[in-house]
Amino acid sequence: MADLKTVSERLFVVHRHLHHLMAQAFALGATEVVHNARQAAAKLTQVEAAMRAAETGSESAPNWITDCGKAFGSMFSAIGQRNAIHLADAETVTAQIVASISQNGLSGWLDNVRKYHEGTFQHCLLVTGIAVAFALDIKFGPQDVKRLGMAATLHDIGKARIPLSILDKPGRLASNEEDIMKQHPLIGYDLLKDIPGISTETLDAVKHHHEYLDGSGYPDALTASEISDLVRLLTISDIFAALIESRPYRVAMPREEAYNILCGMTGKLETSLLKAFRRTALAT
């Protein structure tokens, strides 16, 4: 591994459903994870193009994919090994996403995330990008953008303790599997609550991002007066991301269709926020 520090591109080949191995790969210094020979060939072509561009002085591709993948890999690997999570990893992801969305907008971010990541990592990156874009669009200040971004980055950290047979299942979950999956907000809260420097609002968002205004959500069946503004923003971003992400058993839903589904969730999501979210959801 010491010798590999001098190598700028490190590809790990991992079966697409072995989520824990993906986390380990990034923790070991992977710059990219691929799943088959075709993807490896395509990535090597990109590397060669980047090297040629560097030799001619052209601008190379941004490295946000590598940085975000490493940070998520480090967090999930730490949980799997029963080690402490470092908030610096979440801050790295959040800062990278805020910078990318601010400079290049949301659409390119969404396309690249769906192209280079999948499963839980893809979902977390999509949610954070959407939440950050939403915050920027409604003119949040830098600190409030970071607050929402950090909550989004960590919102599904509890999934690191969900059995892989459920987390990476390619089809619809059975009722008993749904019950286990619904434990992830409480697991995430328990994983984070004793970490020095973690904010109460981040913990609230991790624990309650599946709550609905009408009290039909989980784990605490909160109602409107009990759900913070930060959680309301995150919940909208989370549902939208789940609808537009690509999965092994279905293609990504068009953004307009996903937004219409959100608007149909009468009584569950805040109407004024949904109206404001329209610009973010449908931005080109």
CSV table of C-alpha atoms in Angstrom, one decimal:
chain,number,residue,atom,x,y,z
A,1,MET,CA,0.0,0.0,0.0
A,2,ALA,CA,2.9,2.3,0.7
A,3,ASP,CA,4.1,1.8,-2.9
A,4,LEU,CA,0.7,2.6,-4.2
A,5,LYS,CA,0.8,6.1,-2.8
A,6,THR,CA,2.7,7.2,-5.8
A,7,VAL,CA,0.0,5.9,-8.2
A,8,SER,CA,-2.5,8.5,-9.1
A,9,GLU,CA,-5.3,6.2,-10.3
A,10,ARG,CA,-6.2,3.1,-8.3
A,11,LEU,CA,-9.1,1.0,-9.6
A,12,PHE,CA,-10.7,-1.7,-7.5
A,13,VAL,CA,-12.9,-4.4,-9.1
A,14,VAL,CA,-15.8,-5.2,-6.8
A,15,HIS,CA,-19.1,-7.1,-7.3
A,16,ARG,CA,-21.8,-4.5,-7.6
A,17,HIS,CA,-23.8,-5.8,-4.7
A,18,LEU,CA,-21.0,-6.2,-2.1
A,19,HIS,CA,-21.5,-2.8,-0.5
A,20,HIS,CA,-19.1,-3.5,2.4
A,21,LEU,CA,-16.3,-4.2,-0.1
A,22,MET,CA,-16.9,-1.0,-1.9
A,23,ALA,CA,-16.5,0.8,1.4
A,24,GLN,CA,-13.3,-1.0,2.1
A,25,ALA,CA,-12.0,-0.2,-1.4
A,26,PHE,CA,-12.4,3.5,-0.9
A,27,ALA,CA,-11.0,3.2,2.6
A,28,LEU,CA,-7.9,1.5,1.2
A,29,GLY,CA,-7.3,4.4,-1.3
A,30,ALA,CA,-9.4,3.5,-4.3
A,31,THR,CA,-9.9,6.4,-6.7
A,32,GLU,CA,-12.6,4.5,-8.5
A,33,VAL,CA,-14.6,1.2,-8.0
A,34,VAL,CA,-15.6,-0.7,-11.1
A,35,HIS,CA,-17.7,-3.8,-11.4
A,36,ASN,CA,-16.7,-5.6,-14.6
A,37,ALA,CA,-14.2,-5.6,-17.5
A,38,ARG,CA,-16.3,-3.2,-19.6
A,39,GLN,CA,-16.4,-0.6,-16.9
A,40,ALA,CA,-12.7,-1.0,-16.3
A,41,ALA,CA,-11.9,-0.5,-19.9
A,42,ALA,CA,-14.1,2.6,-20.0
A,43,LYS,CA,-12.4,4.0,-17.0
A,44,LEU,CA,-8.9,3.3,-18.3
A,45,THR,CA,-9.9,5.2,-21.5
A,46,GLN,CA,-10.9,8.2,-19.3
A,47,VAL,CA,-7.6,8.0,-17.4
A,48,GLU,CA,-5.6,8.0,-20.7
A,49,ALA,CA,-7.6,11.0,-21.9
A,50,ALA,CA,-6.9,12.8,-18.7
A,51,MET,CA,-3.2,12.1,-19.0
A,52,ARG,CA,-3.1,13.4,-22.5
A,53,ALA,CA,-5.0,16.5,-21.5
A,54,ALA,CA,-2.5,17.1,-18.7
A,55,GLU,CA,0.4,16.7,-21.1
A,56,THR,CA,-1.2,19.3,-23.4
A,57,GLY,CA,-2.1,21.7,-20.6
A,58,SER,CA,-5.8,21.1,-20.9
A,59,GLU,CA,-8.1,21.2,-17.9
A,60,SER,CA,-8.5,17.7,-16.4
A,61,ALA,CA,-11.8,16.3,-15.0
A,62,PRO,CA,-12.8,17.4,-11.4
A,63,ASN,CA,-11.9,15.0,-8.7
A,64,TRP,CA,-15.1,15.3,-6.6
A,65,ILE,CA,-16.1,11.7,-7.4
A,66,THR,CA,-12.9,10.4,-5.9
A,67,ASP,CA,-13.1,12.6,-2.8
A,68,CYS,CA,-16.7,11.9,-2.0
A,69,GLY,CA,-16.3,8.2,-2.6
A,70,LYS,CA,-13.3,8.1,-0.2
A,71,ALA,CA,-15.2,10.0,2.5
A,72,PHE,CA,-18.3,7.8,2.3
A,73,GLY,CA,-16.1,4.7,2.2
A,74,SER,CA,-14.2,5.8,5.2
A,75,MET,CA,-17.4,6.5,7.2
A,76,PHE,CA,-19.1,3.2,6.3
A,77,SER,CA,-15.9,1.2,6.8
A,78,ALA,CA,-15.5,2.7,10.2
A,79,ILE,CA,-19.0,1.7,11.2
A,80,GLY,CA,-18.4,-1.8,9.9
A,81,GLN,CA,-15.3,-2.1,11.9
A,82,ARG,CA,-16.9,-0.7,15.1
A,83,ASN,CA,-14.7,2.4,15.0
A,84,ALA,CA,-15.7,6.0,15.5
A,85,ILE,CA,-17.0,8.1,12.7
A,86,HIS,CA,-15.0,11.3,11.9
A,87,LEU,CA,-17.1,14.3,11.2
A,88,ALA,CA,-14.3,15.6,9.0
A,89,ASP,CA,-15.3,13.0,6.4
A,90,ALA,CA,-18.9,14.3,6.3
A,91,GLU,CA,-17.6,17.8,6.1
A,92,THR,CA,-15.3,16.9,3.2
A,93,VAL,CA,-18.3,15.5,1.2
A,94,THR,CA,-20.5,18.4,2.1
A,95,ALA,CA,-17.9,21.0,1.2
A,96,GLN,CA,-17.2,19.3,-2.1
A,97,ILE,CA,-20.8,19.1,-3.1
A,98,VAL,CA,-21.6,22.7,-2.1
A,99,ALA,CA,-18.6,23.9,-4.3
A,100,SER,CA,-19.7,21.7,-7.2
A,101,ILE,CA,-23.4,22.7,-7.1
A,102,SER,CA,-22.5,26.4,-6.7
A,103,GLN,CA,-20.1,26.3,-9.7
A,104,ASN,CA,-21.9,23.9,-12.1
A,105,GLY,CA,-25.5,23.6,-11.1
A,106,LEU,CA,-27.5,20.5,-10.1
A,107,SER,CA,-28.1,18.7,-13.5
A,108,GLY,CA,-24.5,17.9,-14.2
A,109,TRP,CA,-24.1,16.7,-10.6
A,110,LEU,CA,-27.1,14.3,-10.8
A,111,ASP,CA,-25.9,12.9,-14.1
A,112,ASN,CA,-22.4,12.2,-12.9
A,113,VAL,CA,-23.5,10.7,-9.6
A,114,ARG,CA,-25.8,8.3,-11.4
A,115,LYS,CA,-23.0,7.4,-13.8
A,116,TYR,CA,-20.2,6.7,-11.3
A,117,HIS,CA,-22.0,5.6,-8.1
A,118,GLU,CA,-24.8,3.3,-7.2
A,119,GLY,CA,-26.7,1.9,-4.3
A,120,THR,CA,-26.5,3.7,-0.9
A,121,PHE,CA,-23.5,5.9,-1.9
A,122,GLN,CA,-25.5,7.1,-5.0
A,123,HIS,CA,-28.5,7.9,-2.9
A,124,CYS,CA,-26.6,9.8,-0.2
A,125,LEU,CA,-24.8,11.9,-2.8
A,126,LEU,CA,-28.0,12.6,-4.7
A,127,VAL,CA,-29.8,13.7,-1.5
A,128,THR,CA,-27.0,15.9,-0.5
A,129,GLY,CA,-26.7,17.5,-3.9
A,130,ILE,CA,-30.4,18.1,-4.2
A,131,ALA,CA,-30.7,19.5,-0.6
A,132,VAL,CA,-27.7,21.9,-1.3
A,133,ALA,CA,-29.2,23.0,-4.6
A,134,PHE,CA,-32.6,23.6,-2.9
A,135,ALA,CA,-30.9,25.7,-0.1
A,136,LEU,CA,-28.9,27.7,-2.6
A,137,ASP,CA,-32.0,28.4,-4.7
A,138,ILE,CA,-34.0,29.7,-1.8
A,139,LYS,CA,-31.1,32.0,-0.8
A,140,PHE,CA,-29.9,30.3,2.3
A,141,GLY,CA,-26.7,31.8,3.8
A,142,PRO,CA,-23.4,29.8,3.6
A,143,GLN,CA,-23.8,28.4,7.2
A,144,ASP,CA,-27.4,27.3,6.6
A,145,VAL,CA,-26.4,25.6,3.3
A,146,LYS,CA,-23.7,23.8,5.2
A,147,ARG,CA,-26.2,22.8,8.0
A,148,LEU,CA,-28.6,21.2,5.6
A,149,GLY,CA,-25.8,19.7,3.6
A,150,MET,CA,-24.3,18.0,6.6
A,151,ALA,CA,-27.7,16.7,7.7
A,152,ALA,CA,-28.2,15.3,4.2
A,153,THR,CA,-24.7,13.7,4.0
A,154,LEU,CA,-25.3,11.8,7.3
A,155,HIS,CA,-29.0,11.2,7.0
A,156,ASP,CA,-28.7,7.5,6.0
A,157,ILE,CA,-25.5,6.6,7.9
A,158,GLY,CA,-27.6,4.0,9.9
A,159,LYS,CA,-27.8,1.9,6.7
A,160,ALA,CA,-24.2,0.8,7.4
A,161,ARG,CA,-25.7,-1.5,10.0
A,162,ILE,CA,-28.5,-2.9,7.8
A,163,PRO,CA,-27.9,-6.4,6.5
A,164,LEU,CA,-26.5,-6.4,3.0
A,165,SER,CA,-29.1,-8.9,1.8
A,166,ILE,CA,-31.7,-6.2,2.5
A,167,LEU,CA,-29.7,-3.1,1.8
A,168,ASP,CA,-28.6,-4.2,-1.7
A,169,LYS,CA,-31.6,-6.4,-2.6
A,170,PRO,CA,-32.3,-5.8,-6.3
A,171,GLY,CA,-36.1,-6.0,-5.9
A,172,ARG,CA,-38.9,-4.9,-3.7
A,173,LEU,CA,-38.5,-5.7,0.1
A,174,ALA,CA,-40.7,-8.1,1.9
A,175,SER,CA,-42.7,-6.7,4.9
A,176,ASN,CA,-40.3,-8.1,7.4
A,177,GLU,CA,-37.4,-6.6,5.5
A,178,GLU,CA,-39.1,-3.3,5.4
A,179,ASP,CA,-39.4,-3.4,9.2
A,180,ILE,CA,-35.6,-3.9,9.4
A,181,MET,CA,-34.9,-1.2,6.9
A,182,LYS,CA,-37.1,1.2,8.9
A,183,GLN,CA,-34.7,0.9,11.8
A,184,HIS,CA,-31.9,2.9,10.0
A,185,PRO,CA,-32.9,6.3,11.3
A,186,LEU,CA,-32.6,5.1,14.9
A,187,ILE,CA,-29.4,3.3,14.2
A,188,GLY,CA,-28.0,6.4,12.6
A,189,TYR,CA,-29.0,8.5,15.6
A,190,ASP,CA,-27.3,6.0,18.0
A,191,LEU,CA,-24.1,6.0,15.9
A,192,LEU,CA,-23.8,9.8,15.9
A,193,LYS,CA,-25.3,11.0,19.2
A,194,ASP,CA,-22.1,10.7,21.3
A,195,ILE,CA,-19.7,12.1,18.7
A,196,PRO,CA,-18.1,15.4,19.9
A,197,GLY,CA,-19.2,18.3,17.8
A,198,ILE,CA,-22.3,16.7,16.3
A,199,SER,CA,-25.2,19.3,16.3
A,200,THR,CA,-28.6,18.6,17.7
A,201,GLU,CA,-30.2,19.6,14.4
A,202,THR,CA,-28.2,17.0,12.5
A,203,LEU,CA,-29.2,14.3,15.0
A,204,ASP,CA,-32.8,15.4,14.6
A,205,ALA,CA,-32.5,15.2,10.8
A,206,VAL,CA,-30.9,11.8,10.9
A,207,LYS,CA,-33.6,10.4,13.2
A,208,HIS,CA,-36.6,12.1,11.7
A,209,HIS,CA,-36.1,12.4,7.9
A,210,HIS,CA,-38.9,9.8,7.3
A,211,GLU,CA,-41.5,11.7,9.4
A,212,TYR,CA,-44.6,13.2,7.7
A,213,LEU,CA,-46.7,16.2,8.7
A,214,ASP,CA,-49.8,14.1,9.1
A,215,GLY,CA,-48.1,11.8,11.6
A,216,SER,CA,-47.9,8.8,9.3
A,217,GLY,CA,-44.1,8.6,9.2
A,218,TYR,CA,-41.5,6.9,11.4
A,219,PRO,CA,-39.9,6.2,13.9
A,220,ASP,CA,-41.8,8.6,16.2
A,221,ALA,CA,-45.0,9.4,14.2
A,222,LEU,CA,-44.3,13.1,14.6
A,223,THR,CA,-46.9,15.7,13.4
A,224,ALA,CA,-46.4,19.1,11.8
A,225,SER,CA,-45.7,21.1,14.9
A,226,GLU,CA,-43.0,18.6,16.0
A,227,ILE,CA,-41.1,18.6,12.7
A,228,SER,CA,-38.3,21.1,12.2
A,229,ASP,CA,-37.8,23.2,9.0
A,230,LEU,CA,-34.5,21.5,8.4
A,231,VAL,CA,-36.2,18.0,8.5
A,232,ARG,CA,-39.0,19.2,6.2
A,233,LEU,CA,-36.4,20.3,3.6
A,234,LEU,CA,-34.4,17.1,3.9
A,235,THR,CA,-37.5,14.9,3.6
A,236,ILE,CA,-38.5,16.5,0.3
A,237,SER,CA,-34.9,16.1,-1.0
A,238,ASP,CA,-34.7,12.5,0.2
A,239,ILE,CA,-38.0,11.4,-1.5
A,240,PHE,CA,-37.1,13.2,-4.7
A,241,ALA,CA,-33.7,11.6,-4.8
A,242,ALA,CA,-35.1,8.1,-4.2
A,243,LEU,CA,-37.5,8.6,-7.2
A,244,ILE,CA,-34.9,9.8,-9.7
A,245,GLU,CA,-32.0,7.5,-8.8
A,246,SER,CA,-31.2,4.6,-11.1
A,247,ARG,CA,-31.4,1.1,-9.6
A,248,PRO,CA,-30.7,-2.4,-11.0
A,249,TYR,CA,-34.4,-3.1,-11.3
A,250,ARG,CA,-35.6,0.2,-12.8
A,251,VAL,CA,-34.4,3.2,-14.7
A,252,ALA,CA,-34.2,6.6,-13.2
A,253,MET,CA,-37.6,8.4,-13.1
A,254,PRO,CA,-37.8,11.7,-15.1
A,255,ARG,CA,-37.5,14.7,-12.8
A,256,GLU,CA,-40.9,16.2,-13.8
A,257,GLU,CA,-42.7,12.9,-13.0
A,258,ALA,CA,-40.9,12.6,-9.7
A,259,TYR,CA,-41.9,16.2,-8.8
A,260,ASN,CA,-45.5,15.5,-9.6
A,261,ILE,CA,-45.5,12.5,-7.2
A,262,LEU,CA,-44.2,14.8,-4.5
A,263,CYS,CA,-47.0,17.3,-5.2
A,264,GLY,CA,-49.5,14.4,-4.8
A,265,MET,CA,-48.4,13.7,-1.3
A,266,THR,CA,-51.1,15.9,0.1
A,267,GLY,CA,-50.9,16.5,3.9
A,268,LYS,CA,-47.5,14.8,4.2
A,269,LEU,CA,-45.1,17.4,2.8
A,270,GLU,CA,-45.3,21.2,3.3
A,271,THR,CA,-47.0,22.8,0.3
A,272,SER,CA,-45.1,26.1,0.4
A,273,LEU,CA,-41.8,24.3,0.4
A,274,LEU,CA,-42.9,22.0,-2.5
A,275,LYS,CA,-43.8,25.1,-4.6
A,276,ALA,CA,-40.4,26.6,-3.8
A,277,PHE,CA,-38.7,23.2,-4.7
A,278,ARG,CA,-40.1,23.2,-8.2
A,279,ARG,CA,-37.3,25.4,-9.5
A,280,THR,CA,-34.7,23.0,-8.1
A,281,ALA,CA,-36.6,19.8,-9.2
A,282,LEU,CA,-37.0,21.0,-12.8
A,283,ALA,CA,-33.9,23.1,-13.3
A,284,THR,CA,-31.9,22.3,-16.5
